[in-house]
mmCIF file with all atom_site columns, N, CA and C in Angstrom:
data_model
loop_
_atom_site.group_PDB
_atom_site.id
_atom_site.type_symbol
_atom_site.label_atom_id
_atom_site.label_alt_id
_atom_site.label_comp_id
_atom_site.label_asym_id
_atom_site.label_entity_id
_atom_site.label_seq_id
_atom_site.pdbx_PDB_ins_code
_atom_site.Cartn_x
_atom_site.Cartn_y
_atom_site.Cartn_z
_atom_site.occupancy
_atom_site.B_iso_or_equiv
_atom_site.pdbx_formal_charge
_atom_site.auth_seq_id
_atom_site.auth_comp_id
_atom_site.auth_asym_id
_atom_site.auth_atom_id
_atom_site.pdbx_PDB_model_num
ATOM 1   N N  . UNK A 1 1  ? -32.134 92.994  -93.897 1.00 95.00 ? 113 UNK A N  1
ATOM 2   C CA . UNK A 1 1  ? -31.678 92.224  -92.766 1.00 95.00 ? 113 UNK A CA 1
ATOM 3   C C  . UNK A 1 1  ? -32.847 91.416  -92.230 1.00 95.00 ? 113 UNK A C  1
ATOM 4   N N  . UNK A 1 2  ? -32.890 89.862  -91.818 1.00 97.00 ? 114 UNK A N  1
ATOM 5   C CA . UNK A 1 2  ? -33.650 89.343  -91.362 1.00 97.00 ? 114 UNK A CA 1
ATOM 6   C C  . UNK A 1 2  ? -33.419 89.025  -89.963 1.00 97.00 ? 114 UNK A C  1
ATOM 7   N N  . UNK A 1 3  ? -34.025 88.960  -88.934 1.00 97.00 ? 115 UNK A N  1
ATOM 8   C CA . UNK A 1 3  ? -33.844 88.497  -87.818 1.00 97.00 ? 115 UNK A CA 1
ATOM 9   C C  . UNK A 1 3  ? -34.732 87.656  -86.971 1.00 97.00 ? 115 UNK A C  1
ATOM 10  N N  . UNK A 1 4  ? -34.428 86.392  -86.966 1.00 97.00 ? 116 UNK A N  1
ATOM 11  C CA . UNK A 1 4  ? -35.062 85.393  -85.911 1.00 97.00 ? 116 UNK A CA 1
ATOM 12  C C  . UNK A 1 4  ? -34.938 85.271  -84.837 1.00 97.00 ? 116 UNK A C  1
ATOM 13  N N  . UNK A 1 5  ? -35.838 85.014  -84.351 1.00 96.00 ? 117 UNK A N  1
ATOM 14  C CA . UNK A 1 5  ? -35.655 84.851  -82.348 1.00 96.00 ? 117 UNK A CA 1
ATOM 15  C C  . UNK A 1 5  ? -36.690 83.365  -82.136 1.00 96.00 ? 117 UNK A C  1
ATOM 16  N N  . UNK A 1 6  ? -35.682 82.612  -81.382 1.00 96.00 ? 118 UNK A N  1
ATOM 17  C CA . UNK A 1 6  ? -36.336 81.392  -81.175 1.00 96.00 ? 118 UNK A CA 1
ATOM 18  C C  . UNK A 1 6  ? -36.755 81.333  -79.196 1.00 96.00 ? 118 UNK A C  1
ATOM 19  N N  . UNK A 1 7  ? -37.745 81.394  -78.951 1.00 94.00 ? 119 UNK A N  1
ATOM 20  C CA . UNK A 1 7  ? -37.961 81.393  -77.638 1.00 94.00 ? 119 UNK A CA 1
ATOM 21  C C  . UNK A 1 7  ? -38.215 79.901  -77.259 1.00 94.00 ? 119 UNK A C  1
ATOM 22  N N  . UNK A 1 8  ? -37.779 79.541  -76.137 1.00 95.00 ? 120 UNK A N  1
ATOM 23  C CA . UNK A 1 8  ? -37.972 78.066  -75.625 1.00 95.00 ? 120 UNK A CA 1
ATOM 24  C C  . UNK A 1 8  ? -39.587 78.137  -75.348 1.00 95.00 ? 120 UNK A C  1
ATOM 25  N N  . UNK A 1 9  ? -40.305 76.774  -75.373 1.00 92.00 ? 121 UNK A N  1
ATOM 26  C CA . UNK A 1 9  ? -41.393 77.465  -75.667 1.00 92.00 ? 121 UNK A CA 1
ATOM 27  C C  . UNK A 1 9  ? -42.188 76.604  -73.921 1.00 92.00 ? 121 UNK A C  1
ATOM 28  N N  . UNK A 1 10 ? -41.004 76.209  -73.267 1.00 93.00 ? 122 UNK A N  1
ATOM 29  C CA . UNK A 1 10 ? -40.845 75.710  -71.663 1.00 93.00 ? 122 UNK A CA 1
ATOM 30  C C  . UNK A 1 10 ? -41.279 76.556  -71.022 1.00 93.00 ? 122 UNK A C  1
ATOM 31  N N  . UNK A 1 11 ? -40.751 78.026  -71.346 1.00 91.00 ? 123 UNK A N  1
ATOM 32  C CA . UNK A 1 11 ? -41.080 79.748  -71.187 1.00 91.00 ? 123 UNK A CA 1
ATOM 33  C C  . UNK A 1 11 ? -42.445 79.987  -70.565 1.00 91.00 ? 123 UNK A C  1
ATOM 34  N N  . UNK A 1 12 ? -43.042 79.330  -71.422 1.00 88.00 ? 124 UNK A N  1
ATOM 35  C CA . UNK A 1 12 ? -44.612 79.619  -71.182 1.00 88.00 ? 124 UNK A CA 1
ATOM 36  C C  . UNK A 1 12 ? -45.028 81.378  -71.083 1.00 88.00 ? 124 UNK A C  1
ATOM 37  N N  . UNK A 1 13 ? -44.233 81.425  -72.429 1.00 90.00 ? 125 UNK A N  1
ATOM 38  C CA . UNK A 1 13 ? -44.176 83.014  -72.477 1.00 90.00 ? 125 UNK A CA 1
ATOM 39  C C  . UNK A 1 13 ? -45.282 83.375  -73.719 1.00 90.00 ? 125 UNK A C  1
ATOM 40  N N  . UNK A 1 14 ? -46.218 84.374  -73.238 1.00 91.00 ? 126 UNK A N  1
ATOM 41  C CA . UNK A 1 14 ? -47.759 84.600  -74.422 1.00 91.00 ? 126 UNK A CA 1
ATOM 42  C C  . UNK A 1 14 ? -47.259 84.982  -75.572 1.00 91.00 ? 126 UNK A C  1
ATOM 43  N N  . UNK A 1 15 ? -48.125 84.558  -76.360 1.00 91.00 ? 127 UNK A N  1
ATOM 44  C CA . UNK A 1 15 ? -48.198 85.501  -77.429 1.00 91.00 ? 127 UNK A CA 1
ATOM 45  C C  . UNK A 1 15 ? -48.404 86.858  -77.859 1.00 91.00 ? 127 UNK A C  1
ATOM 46  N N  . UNK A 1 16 ? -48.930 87.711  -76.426 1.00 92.00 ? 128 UNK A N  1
ATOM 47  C CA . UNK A 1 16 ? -49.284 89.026  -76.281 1.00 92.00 ? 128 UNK A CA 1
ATOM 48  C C  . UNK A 1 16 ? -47.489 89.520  -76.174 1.00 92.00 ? 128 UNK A C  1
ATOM 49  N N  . UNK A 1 17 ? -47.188 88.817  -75.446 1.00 92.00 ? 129 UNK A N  1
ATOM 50  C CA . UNK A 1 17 ? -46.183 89.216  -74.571 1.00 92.00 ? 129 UNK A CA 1
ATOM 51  C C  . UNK A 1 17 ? -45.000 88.912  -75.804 1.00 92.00 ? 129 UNK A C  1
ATOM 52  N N  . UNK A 1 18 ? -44.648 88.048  -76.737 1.00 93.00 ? 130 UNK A N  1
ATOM 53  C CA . UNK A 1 18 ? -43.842 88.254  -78.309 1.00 93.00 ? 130 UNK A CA 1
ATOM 54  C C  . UNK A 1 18 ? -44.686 89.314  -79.212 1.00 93.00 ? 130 UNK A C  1
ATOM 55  N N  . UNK A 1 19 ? -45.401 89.416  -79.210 1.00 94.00 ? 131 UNK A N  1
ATOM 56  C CA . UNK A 1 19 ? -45.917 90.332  -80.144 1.00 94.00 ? 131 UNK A CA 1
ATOM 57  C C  . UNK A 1 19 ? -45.581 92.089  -79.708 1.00 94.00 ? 131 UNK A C  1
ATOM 58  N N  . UNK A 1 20 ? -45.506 91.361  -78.419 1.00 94.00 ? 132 UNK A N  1
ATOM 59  C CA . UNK A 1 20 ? -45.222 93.206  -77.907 1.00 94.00 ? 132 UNK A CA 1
ATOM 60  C C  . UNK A 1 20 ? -43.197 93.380  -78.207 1.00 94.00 ? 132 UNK A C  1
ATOM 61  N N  . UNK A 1 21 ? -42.569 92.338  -78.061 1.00 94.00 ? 133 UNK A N  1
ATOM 62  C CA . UNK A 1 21 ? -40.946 92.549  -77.953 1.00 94.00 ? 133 UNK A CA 1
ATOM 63  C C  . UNK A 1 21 ? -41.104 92.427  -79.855 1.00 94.00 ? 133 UNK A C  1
ATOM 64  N N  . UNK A 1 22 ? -41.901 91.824  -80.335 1.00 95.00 ? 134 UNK A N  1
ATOM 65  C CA . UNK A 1 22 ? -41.376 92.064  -81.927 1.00 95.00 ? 134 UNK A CA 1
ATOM 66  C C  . UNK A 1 22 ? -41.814 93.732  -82.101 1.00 95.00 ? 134 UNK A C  1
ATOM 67  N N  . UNK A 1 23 ? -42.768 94.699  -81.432 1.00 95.00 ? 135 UNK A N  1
ATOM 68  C CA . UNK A 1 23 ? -43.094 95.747  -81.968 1.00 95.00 ? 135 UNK A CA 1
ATOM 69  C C  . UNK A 1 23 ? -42.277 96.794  -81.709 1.00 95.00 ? 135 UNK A C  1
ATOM 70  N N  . UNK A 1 24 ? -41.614 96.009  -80.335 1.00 96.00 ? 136 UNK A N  1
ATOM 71  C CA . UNK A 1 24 ? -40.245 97.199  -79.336 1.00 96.00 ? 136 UNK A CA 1
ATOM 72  C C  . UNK A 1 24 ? -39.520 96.885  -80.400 1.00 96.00 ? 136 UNK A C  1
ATOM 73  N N  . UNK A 1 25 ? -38.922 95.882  -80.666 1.00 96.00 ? 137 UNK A N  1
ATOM 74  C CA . UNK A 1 25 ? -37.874 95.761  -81.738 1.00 96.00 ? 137 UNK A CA 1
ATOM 75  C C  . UNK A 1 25 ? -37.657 96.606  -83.411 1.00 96.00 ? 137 UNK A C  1
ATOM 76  N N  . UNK A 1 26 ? -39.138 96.403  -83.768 1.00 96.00 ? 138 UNK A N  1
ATOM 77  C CA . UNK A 1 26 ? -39.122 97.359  -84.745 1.00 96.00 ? 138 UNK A CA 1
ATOM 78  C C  . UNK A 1 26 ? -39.102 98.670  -84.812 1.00 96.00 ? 138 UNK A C  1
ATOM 79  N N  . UNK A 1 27 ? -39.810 98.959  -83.720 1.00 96.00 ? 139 UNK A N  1
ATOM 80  C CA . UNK A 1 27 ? -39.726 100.406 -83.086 1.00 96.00 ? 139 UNK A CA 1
ATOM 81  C C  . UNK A 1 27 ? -37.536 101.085 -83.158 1.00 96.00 ? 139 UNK A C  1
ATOM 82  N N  . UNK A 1 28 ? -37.032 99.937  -82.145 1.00 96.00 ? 140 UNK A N  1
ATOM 83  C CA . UNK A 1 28 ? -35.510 100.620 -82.143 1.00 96.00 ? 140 UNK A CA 1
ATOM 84  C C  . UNK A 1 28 ? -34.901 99.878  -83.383 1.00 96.00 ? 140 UNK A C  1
ATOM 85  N N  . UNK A 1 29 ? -35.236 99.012  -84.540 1.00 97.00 ? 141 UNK A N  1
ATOM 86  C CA . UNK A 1 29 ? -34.085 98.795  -85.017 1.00 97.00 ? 141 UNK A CA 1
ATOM 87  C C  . UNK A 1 29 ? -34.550 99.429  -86.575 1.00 97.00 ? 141 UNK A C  1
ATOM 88  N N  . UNK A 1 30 ? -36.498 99.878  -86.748 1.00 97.00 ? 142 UNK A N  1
ATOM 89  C CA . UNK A 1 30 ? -36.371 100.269 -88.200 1.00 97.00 ? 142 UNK A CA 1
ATOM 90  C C  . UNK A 1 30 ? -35.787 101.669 -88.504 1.00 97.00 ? 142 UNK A C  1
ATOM 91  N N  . UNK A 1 31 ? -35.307 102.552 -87.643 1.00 96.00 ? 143 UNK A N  1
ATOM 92  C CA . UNK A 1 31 ? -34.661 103.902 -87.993 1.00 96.00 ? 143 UNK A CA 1
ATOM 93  C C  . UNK A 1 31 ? -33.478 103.903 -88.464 1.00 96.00 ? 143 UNK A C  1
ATOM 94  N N  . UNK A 1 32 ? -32.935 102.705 -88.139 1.00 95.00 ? 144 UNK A N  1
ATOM 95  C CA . UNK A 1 32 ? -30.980 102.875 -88.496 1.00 95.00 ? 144 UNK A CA 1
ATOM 96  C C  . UNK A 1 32 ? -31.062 101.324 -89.442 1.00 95.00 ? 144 UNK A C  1
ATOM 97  N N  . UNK A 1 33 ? -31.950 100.864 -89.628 1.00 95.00 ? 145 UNK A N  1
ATOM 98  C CA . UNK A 1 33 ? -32.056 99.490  -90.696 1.00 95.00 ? 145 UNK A CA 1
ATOM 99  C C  . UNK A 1 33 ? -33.472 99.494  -91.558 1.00 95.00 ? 145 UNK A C  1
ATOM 100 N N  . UNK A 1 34 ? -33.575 99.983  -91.999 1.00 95.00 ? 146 UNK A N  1
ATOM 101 C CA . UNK A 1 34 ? -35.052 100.672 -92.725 1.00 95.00 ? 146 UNK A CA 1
ATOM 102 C C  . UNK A 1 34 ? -35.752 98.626  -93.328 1.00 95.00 ? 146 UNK A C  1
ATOM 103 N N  . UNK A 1 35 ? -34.750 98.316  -93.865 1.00 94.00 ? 147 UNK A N  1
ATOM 104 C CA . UNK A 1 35 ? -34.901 96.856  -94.015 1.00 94.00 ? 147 UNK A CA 1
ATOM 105 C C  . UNK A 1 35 ? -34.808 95.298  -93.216 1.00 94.00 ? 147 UNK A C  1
ATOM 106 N N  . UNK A 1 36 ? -35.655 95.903  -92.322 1.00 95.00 ? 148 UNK A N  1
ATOM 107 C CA . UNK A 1 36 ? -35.251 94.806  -91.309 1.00 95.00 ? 148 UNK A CA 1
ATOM 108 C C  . UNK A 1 36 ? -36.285 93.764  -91.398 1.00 95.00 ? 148 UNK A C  1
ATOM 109 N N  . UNK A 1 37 ? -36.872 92.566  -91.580 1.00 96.00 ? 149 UNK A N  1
ATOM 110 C CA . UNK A 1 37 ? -37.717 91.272  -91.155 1.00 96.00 ? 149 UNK A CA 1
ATOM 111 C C  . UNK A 1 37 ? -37.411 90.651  -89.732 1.00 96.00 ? 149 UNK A C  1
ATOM 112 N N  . UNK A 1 38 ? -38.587 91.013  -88.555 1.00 97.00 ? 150 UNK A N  1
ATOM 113 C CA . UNK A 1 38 ? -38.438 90.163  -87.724 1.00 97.00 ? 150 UNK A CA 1
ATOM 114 C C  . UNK A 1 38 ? -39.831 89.102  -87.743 1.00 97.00 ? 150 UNK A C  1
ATOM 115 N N  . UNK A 1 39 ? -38.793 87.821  -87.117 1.00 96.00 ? 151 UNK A N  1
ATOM 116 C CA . UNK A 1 39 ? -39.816 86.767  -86.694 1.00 96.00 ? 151 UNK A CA 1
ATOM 117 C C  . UNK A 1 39 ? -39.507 85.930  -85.889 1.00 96.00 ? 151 UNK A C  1
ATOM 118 N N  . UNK A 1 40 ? -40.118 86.319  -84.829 1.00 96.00 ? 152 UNK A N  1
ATOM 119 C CA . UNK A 1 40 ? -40.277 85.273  -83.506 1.00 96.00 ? 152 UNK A CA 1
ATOM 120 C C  . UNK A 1 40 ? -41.165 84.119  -83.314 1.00 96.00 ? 152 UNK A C  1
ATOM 121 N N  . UNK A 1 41 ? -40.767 83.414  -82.819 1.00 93.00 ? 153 UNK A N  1
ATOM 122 C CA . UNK A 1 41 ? -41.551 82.139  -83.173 1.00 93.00 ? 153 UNK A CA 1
ATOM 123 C C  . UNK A 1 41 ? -40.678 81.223  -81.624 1.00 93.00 ? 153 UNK A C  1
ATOM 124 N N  . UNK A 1 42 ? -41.758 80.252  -80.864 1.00 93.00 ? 154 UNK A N  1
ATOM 125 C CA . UNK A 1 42 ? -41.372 79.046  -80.024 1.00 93.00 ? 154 UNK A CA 1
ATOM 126 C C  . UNK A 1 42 ? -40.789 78.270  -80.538 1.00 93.00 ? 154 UNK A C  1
ATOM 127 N N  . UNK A 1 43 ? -40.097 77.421  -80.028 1.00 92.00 ? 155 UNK A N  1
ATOM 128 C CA . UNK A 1 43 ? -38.976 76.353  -80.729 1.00 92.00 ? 155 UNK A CA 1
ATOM 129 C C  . UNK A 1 43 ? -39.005 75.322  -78.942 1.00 92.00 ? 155 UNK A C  1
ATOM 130 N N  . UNK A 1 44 ? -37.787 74.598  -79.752 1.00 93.00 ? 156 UNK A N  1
ATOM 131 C CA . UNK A 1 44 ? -37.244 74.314  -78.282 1.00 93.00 ? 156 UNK A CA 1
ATOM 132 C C  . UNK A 1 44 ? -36.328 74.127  -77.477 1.00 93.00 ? 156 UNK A C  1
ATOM 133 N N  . UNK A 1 45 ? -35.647 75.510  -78.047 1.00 94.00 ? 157 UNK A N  1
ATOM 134 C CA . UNK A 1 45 ? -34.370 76.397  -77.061 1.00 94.00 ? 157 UNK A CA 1
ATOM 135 C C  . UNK A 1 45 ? -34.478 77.724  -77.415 1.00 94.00 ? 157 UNK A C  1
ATOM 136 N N  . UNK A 1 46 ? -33.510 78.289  -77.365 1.00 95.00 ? 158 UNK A N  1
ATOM 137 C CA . UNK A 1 46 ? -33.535 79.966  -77.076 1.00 95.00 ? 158 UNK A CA 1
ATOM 138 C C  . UNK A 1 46 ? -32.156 80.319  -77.865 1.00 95.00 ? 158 UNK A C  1
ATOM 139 N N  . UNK A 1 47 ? -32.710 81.246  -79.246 1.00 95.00 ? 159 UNK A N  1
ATOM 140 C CA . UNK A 1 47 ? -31.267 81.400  -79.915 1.00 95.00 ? 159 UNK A CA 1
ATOM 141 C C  . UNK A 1 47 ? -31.957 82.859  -80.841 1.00 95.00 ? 159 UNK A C  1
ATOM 142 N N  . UNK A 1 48 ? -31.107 83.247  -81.018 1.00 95.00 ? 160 UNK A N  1
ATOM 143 C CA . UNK A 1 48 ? -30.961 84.031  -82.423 1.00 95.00 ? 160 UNK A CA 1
ATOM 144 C C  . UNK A 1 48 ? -30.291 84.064  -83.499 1.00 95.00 ? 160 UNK A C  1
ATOM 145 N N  . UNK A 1 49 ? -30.725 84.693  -84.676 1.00 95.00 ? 161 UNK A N  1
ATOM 146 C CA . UNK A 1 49 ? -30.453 84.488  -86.024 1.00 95.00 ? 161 UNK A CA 1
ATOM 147 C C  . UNK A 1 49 ? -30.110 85.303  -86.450 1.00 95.00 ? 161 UNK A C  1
ATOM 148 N N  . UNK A 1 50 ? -28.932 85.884  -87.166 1.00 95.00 ? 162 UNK A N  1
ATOM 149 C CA . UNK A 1 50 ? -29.332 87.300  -87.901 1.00 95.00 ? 162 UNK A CA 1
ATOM 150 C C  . UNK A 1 50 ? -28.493 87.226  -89.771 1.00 95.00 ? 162 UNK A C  1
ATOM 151 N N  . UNK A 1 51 ? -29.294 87.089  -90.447 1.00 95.00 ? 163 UNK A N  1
ATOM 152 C CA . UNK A 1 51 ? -29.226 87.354  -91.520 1.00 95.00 ? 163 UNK A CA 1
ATOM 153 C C  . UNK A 1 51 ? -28.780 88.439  -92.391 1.00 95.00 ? 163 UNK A C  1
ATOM 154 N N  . UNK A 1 52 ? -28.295 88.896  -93.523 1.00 95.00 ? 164 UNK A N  1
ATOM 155 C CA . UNK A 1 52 ? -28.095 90.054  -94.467 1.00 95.00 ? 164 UNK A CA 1
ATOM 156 C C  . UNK A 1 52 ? -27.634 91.395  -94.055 1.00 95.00 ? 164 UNK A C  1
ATOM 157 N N  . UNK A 1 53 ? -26.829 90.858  -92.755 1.00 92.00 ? 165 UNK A N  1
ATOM 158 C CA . UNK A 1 53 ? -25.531 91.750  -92.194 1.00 92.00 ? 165 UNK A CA 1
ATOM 159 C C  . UNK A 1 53 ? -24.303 91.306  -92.788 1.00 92.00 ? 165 UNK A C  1
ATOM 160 N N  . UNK A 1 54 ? -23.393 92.614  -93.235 1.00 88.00 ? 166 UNK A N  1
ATOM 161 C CA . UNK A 1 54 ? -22.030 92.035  -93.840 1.00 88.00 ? 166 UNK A CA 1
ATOM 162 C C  . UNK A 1 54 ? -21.158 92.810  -92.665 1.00 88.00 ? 166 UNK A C  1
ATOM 163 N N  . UNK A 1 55 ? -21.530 93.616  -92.642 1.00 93.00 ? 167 UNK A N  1
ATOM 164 C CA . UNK A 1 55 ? -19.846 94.770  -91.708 1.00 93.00 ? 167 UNK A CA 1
ATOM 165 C C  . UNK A 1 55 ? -20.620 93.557  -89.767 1.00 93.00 ? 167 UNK A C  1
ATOM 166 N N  . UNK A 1 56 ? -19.166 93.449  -89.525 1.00 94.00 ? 168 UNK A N  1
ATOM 167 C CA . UNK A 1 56 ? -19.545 93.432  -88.055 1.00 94.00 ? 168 UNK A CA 1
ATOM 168 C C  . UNK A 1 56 ? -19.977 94.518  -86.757 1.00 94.00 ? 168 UNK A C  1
ATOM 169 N N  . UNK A 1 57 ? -19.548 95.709  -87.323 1.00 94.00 ? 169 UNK A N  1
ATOM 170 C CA . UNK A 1 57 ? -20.069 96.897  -86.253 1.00 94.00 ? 169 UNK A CA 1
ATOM 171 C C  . UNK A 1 57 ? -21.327 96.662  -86.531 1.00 94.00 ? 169 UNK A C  1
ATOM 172 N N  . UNK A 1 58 ? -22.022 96.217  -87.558 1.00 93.00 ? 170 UNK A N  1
ATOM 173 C CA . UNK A 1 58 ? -23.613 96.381  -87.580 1.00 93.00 ? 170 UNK A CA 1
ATOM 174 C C  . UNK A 1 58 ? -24.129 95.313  -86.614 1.00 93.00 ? 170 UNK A C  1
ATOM 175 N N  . UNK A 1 59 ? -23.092 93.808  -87.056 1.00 94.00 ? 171 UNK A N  1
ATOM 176 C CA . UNK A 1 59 ? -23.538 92.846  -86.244 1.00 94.00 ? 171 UNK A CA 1
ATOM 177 C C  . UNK A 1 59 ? -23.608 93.068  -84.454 1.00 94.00 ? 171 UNK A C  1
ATOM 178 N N  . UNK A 1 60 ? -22.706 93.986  -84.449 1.00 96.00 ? 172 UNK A N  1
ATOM 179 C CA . UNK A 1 60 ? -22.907 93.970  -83.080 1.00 96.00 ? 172 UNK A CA 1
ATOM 180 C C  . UNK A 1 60 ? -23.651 95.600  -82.442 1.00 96.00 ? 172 UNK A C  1
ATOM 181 N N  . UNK A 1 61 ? -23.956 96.210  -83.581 1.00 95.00 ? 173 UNK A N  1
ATOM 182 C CA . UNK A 1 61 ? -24.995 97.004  -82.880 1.00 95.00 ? 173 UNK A CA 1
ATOM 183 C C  . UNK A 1 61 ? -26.384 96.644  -82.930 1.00 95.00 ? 173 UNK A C  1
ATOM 184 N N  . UNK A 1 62 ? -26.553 95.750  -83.716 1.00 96.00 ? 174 UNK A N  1
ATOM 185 C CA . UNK A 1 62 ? -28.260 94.987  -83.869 1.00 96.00 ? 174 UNK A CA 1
ATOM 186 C C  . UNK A 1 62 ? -28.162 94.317  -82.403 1.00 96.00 ? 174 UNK A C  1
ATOM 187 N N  . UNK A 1 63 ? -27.368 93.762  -82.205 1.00 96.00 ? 175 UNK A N  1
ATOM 188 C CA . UNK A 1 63 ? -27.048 92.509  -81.064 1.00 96.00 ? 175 UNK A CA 1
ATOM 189 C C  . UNK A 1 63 ? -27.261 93.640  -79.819 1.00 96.00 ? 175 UNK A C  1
ATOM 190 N N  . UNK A 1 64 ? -26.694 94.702  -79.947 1.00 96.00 ? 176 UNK A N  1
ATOM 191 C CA . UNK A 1 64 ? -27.148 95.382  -78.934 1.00 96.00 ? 176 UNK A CA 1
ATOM 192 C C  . UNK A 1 64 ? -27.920 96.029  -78.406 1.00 96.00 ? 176 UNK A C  1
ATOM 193 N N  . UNK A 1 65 ? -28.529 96.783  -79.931 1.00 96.00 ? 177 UNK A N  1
ATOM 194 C CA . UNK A 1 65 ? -29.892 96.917  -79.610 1.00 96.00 ? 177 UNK A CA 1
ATOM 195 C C  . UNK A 1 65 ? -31.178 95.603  -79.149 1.00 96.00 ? 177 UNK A C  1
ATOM 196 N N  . UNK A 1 66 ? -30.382 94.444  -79.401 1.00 95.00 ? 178 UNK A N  1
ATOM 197 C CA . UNK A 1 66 ? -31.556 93.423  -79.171 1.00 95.00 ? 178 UNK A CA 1
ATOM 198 C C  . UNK A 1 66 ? -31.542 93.285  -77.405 1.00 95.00 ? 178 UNK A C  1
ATOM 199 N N  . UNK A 1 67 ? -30.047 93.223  -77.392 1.00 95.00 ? 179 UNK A N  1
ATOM 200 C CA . UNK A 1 67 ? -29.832 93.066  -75.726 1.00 95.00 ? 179 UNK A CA 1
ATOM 201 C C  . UNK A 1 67 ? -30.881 94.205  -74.641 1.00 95.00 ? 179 UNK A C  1
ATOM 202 N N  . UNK A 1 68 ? -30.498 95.392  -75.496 1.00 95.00 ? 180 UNK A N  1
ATOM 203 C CA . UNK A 1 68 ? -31.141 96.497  -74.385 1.00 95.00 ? 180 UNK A CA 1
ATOM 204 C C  . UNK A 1 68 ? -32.461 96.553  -74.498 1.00 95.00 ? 180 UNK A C  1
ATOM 205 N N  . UNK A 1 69 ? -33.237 95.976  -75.750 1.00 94.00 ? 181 UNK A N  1
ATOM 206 C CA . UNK A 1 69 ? -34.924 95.985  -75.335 1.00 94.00 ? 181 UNK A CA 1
ATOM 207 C C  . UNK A 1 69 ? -35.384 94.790  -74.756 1.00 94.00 ? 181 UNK A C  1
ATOM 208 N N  . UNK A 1 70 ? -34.701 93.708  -74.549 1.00 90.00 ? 182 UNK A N  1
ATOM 209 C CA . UNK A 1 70 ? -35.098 92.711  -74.067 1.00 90.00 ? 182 UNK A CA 1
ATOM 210 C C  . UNK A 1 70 ? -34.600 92.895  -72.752 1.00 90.00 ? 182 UNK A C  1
ATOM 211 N N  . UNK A 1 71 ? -33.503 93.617  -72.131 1.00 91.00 ? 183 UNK A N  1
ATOM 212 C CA . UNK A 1 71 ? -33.374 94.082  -70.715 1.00 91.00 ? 183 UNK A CA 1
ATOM 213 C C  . UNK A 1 71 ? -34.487 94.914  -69.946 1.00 91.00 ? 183 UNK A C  1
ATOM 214 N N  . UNK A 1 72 ? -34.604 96.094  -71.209 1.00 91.00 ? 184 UNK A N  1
ATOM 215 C CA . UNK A 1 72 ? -35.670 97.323  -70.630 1.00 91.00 ? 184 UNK A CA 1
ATOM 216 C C  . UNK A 1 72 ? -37.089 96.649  -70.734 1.00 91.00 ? 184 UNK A C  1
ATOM 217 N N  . UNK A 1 73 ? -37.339 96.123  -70.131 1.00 81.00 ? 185 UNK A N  1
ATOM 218 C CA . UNK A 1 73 ? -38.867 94.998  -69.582 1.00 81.00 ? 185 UNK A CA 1
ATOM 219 C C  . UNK A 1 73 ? -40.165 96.378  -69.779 1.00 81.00 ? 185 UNK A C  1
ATOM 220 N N  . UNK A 1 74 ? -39.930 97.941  -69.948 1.00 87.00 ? 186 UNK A N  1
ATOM 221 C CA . UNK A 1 74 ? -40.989 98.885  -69.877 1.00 87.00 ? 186 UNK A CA 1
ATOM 222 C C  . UNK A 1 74 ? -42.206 98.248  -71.312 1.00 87.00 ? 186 UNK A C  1
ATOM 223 N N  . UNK A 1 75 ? -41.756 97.876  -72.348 1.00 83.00 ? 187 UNK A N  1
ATOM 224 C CA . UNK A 1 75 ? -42.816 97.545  -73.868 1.00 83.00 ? 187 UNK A CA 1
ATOM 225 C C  . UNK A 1 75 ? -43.417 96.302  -73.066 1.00 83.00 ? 187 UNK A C  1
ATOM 226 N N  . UNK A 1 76 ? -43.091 95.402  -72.138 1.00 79.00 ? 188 UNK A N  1
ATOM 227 C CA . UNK A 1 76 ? -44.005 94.817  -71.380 1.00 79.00 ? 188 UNK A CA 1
ATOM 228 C C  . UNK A 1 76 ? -45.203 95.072  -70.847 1.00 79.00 ? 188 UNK A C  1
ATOM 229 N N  . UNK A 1 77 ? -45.519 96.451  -70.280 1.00 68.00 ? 189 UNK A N  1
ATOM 230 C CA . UNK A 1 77 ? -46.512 96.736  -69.909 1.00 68.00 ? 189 UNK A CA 1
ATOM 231 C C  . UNK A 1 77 ? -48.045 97.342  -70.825 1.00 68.00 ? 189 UNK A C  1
#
């Protein structure tokens, strides 16, 4: 499974600060997707990607796990 995250890059959001949500991310999504690729990267809007999912329960439990670490702001600190 690959997954992109495009951050607006208006954000003025660090590079400390993506490097830390790509490590939360791997942290909750490599136990139940052993094959996962993430890559975040600035652009100039705000979207996601998700690749080499076929069943939709998966699609929407990745989606949810993406939702709840990007809510839980704690891998921020």
């Amino acid at each position: 499974m690959r997954i992109e995250i495009m951050i607006d890059k208006e954000q003025k959001i660090s590079q400390a600060t993506l490097d830390a949500l790509e490590s939360e991310l791997l942290k909750n999504l490599l136990p139940q997707y052993p094959k996962t690729a993430i890559r975040i990267r600035k652009g100039s809007a705000n979207g996601i990607e998700l690749s080499g999912i076929r069943q939709d329960e998966d699609k929407k439990n990745v989606m949810d796990i993406l939702q709840a670490v990007w809510q839980d702001d704690s891998w921020q600190h």
